PDB file of C-alpha atoms in Angstrom:
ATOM      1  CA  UNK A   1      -4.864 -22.991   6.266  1.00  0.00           C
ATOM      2  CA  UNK A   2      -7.962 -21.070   6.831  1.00  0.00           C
ATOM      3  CA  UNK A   3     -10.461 -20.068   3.635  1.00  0.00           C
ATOM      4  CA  UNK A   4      -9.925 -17.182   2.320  1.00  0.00           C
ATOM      5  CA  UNK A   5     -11.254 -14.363   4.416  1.00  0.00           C
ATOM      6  CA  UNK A   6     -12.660 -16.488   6.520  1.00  0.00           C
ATOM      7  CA  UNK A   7      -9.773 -15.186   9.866  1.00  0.00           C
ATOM      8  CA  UNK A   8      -8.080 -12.050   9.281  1.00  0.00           C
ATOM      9  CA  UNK A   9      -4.070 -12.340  10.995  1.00  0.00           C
ATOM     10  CA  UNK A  10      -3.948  -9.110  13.227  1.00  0.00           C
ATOM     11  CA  UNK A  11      -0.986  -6.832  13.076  1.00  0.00           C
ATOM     12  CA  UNK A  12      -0.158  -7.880  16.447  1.00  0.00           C
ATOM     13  CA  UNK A  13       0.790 -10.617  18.656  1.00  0.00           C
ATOM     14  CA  UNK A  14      -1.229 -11.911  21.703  1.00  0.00           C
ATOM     15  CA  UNK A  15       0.186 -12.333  25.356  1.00  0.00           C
ATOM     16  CA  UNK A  16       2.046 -15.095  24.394  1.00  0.00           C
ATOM     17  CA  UNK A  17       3.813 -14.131  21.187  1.00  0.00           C
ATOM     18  CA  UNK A  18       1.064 -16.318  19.304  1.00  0.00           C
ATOM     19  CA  UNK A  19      -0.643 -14.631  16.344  1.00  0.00           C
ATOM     20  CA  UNK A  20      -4.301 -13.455  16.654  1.00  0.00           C
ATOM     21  CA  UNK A  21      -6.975 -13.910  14.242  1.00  0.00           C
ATOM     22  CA  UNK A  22     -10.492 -11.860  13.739  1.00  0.00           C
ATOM     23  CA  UNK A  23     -13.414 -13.544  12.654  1.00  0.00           C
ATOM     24  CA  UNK A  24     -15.424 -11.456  10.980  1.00  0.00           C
ATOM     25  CA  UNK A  25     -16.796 -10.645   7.611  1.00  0.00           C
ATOM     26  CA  UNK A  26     -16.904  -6.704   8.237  1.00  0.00           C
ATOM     27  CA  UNK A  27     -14.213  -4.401   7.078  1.00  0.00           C
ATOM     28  CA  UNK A  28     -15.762  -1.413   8.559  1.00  0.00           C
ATOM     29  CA  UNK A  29     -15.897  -2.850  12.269  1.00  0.00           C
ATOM     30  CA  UNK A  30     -13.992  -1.143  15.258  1.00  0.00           C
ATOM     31  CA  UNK A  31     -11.035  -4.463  14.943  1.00  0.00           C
ATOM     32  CA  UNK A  32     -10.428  -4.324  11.784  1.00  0.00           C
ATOM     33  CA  UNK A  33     -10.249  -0.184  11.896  1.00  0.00           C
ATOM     34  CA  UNK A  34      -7.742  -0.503  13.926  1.00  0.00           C
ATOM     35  CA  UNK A  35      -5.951  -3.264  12.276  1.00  0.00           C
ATOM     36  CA  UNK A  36      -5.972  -1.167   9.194  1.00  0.00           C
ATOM     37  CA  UNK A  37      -4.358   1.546  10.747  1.00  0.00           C
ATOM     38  CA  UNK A  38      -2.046  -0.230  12.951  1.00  0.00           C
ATOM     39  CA  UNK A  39      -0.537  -1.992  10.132  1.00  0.00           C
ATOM     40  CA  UNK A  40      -0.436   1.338   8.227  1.00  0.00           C
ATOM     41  CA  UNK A  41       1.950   2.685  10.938  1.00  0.00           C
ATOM     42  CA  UNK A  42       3.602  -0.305  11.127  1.00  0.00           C
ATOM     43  CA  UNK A  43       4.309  -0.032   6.843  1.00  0.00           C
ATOM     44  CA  UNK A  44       5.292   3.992   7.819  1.00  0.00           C
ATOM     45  CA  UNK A  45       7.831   3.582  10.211  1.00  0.00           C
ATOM     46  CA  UNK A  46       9.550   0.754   8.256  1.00  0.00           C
ATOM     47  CA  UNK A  47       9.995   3.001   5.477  1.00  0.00           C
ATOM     48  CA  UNK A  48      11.383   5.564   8.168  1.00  0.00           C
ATOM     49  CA  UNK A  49      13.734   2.764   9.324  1.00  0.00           C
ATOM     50  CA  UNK A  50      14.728   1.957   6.052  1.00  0.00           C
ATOM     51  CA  UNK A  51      15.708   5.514   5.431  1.00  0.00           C
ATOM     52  CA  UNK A  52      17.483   6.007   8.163  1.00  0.00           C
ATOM     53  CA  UNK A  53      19.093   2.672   7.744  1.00  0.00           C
ATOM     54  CA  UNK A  54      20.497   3.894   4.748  1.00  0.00           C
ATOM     55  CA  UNK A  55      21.899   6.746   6.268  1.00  0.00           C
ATOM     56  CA  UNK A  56      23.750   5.070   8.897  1.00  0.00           C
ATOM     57  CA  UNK A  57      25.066   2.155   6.459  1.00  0.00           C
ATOM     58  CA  UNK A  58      26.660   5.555   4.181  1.00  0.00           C
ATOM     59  CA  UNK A  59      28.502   6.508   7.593  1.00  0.00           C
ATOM     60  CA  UNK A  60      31.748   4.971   7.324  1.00  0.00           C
ATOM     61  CA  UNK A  61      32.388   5.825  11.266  1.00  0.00           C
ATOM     62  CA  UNK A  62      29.285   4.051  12.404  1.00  0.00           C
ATOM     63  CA  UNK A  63      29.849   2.294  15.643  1.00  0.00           C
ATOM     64  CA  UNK A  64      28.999  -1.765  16.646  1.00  0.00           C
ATOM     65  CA  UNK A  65      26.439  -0.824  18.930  1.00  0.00           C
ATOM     66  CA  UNK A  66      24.745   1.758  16.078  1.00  0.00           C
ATOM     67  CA  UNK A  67      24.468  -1.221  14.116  1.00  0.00           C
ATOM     68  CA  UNK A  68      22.936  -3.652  16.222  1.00  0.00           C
ATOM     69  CA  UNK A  69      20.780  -1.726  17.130  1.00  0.00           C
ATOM     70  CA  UNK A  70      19.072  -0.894  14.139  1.00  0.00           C
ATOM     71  CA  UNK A  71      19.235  -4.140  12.624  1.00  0.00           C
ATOM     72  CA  UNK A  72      17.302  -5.447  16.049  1.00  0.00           C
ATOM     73  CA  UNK A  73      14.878  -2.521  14.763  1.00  0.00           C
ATOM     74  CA  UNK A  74      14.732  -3.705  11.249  1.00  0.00           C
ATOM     75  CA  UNK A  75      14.330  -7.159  11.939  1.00  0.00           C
ATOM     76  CA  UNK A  76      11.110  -5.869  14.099  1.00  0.00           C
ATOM     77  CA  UNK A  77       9.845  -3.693  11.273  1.00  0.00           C
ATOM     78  CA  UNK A  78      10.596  -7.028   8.458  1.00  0.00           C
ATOM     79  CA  UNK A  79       8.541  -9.099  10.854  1.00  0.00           C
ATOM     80  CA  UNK A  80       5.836  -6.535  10.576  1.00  0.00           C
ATOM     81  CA  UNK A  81       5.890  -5.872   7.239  1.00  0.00           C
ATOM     82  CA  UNK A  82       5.802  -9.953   6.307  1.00  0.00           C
ATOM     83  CA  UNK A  83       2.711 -10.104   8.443  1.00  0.00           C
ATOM     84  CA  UNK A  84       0.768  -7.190   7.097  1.00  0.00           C
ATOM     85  CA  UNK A  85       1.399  -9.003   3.700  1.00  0.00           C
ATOM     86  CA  UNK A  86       0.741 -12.595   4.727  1.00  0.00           C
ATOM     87  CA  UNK A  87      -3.014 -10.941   6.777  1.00  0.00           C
ATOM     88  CA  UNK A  88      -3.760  -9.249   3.025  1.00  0.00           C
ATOM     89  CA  UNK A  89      -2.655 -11.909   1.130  1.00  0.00           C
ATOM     90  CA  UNK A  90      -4.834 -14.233   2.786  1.00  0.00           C
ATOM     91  CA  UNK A  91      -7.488 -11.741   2.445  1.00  0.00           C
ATOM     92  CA  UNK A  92      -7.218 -11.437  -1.903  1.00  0.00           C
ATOM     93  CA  UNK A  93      -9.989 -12.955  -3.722  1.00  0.00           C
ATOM     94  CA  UNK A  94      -9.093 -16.240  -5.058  1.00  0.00           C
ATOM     95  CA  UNK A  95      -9.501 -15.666  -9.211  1.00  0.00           C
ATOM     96  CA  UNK A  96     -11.668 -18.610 -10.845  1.00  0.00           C
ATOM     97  CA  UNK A  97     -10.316 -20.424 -13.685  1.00  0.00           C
ATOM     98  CA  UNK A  98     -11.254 -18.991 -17.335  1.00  0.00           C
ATOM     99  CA  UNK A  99     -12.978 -21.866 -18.880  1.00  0.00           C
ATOM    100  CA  UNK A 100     -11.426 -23.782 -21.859  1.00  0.00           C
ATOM    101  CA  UNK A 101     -11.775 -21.928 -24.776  1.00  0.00           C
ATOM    102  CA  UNK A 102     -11.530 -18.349 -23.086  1.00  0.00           C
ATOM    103  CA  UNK A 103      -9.088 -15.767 -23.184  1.00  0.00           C
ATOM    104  CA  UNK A 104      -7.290 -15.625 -19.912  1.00  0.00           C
ATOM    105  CA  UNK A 105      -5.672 -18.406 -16.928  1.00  0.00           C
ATOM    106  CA  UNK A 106      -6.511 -22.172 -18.226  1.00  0.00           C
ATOM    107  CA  UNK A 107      -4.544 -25.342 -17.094  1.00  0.00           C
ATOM    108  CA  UNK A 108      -2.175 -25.343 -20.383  1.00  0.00           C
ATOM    109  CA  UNK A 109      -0.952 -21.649 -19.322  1.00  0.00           C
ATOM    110  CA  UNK A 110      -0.370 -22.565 -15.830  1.00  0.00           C
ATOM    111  CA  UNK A 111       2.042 -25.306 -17.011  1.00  0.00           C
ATOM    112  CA  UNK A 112       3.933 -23.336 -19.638  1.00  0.00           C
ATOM    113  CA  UNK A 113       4.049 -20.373 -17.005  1.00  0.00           C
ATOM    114  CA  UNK A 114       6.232 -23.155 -14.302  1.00  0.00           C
TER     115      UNK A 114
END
């Protein structure tokens, strides 16, 4: 795995289904603009999905074919969603350890928190 920030995971695939990366350290460039917004759609019309999803799972009368389809839709918009949140995960500023005697993470809180 990468350093933090150092690649940012793009909301989209490349020609070969492989993931693609930007390098760079500037949020406001024209890539990462667009990433920004691409993955906001992305988050939009899984929460679309989802409601509508709901409303077909209430129909009692639903056909096969309704159903397949939309969980071949939700399983796109889950795959989205888990990579917008593994790109800004990867992207979260990695805390530094309070130093002993400070209020805050230390090593003895980590262990009593697993």
């Amino acid at each position: 795995m990468t350093p933090h920030s150092e690649l940012r995971l793009l909301p989209w695939s490349g020609p070969d289904g492989k993931p693609c990366f930007l390098s760079a350290d500037d949020n406001a460039g024209y890539l990462s603009r667009l990433a920004d917004n691409t993955e906001a759609v992305q988050l939009g019309l899984g929460t679309e999905l989802l409601d509508h999803a709901l409303l077909v799972l209430a129909d009692k009368e639903a056909d096969p074919d309704e159903l397949r389809i939309l969980v071949t839709d939700l399983t796109g918009a889950l795959r989205d969603a888990v990579r917008v949140a593994t790109s800004r995960g990867h992207r979260l500023p990695i805390p530094a350890l309070s130093t002993p005697g400070e209020r805050g993470v230390t090593p003895r809180s980590l262990a009593a928190s697993g």
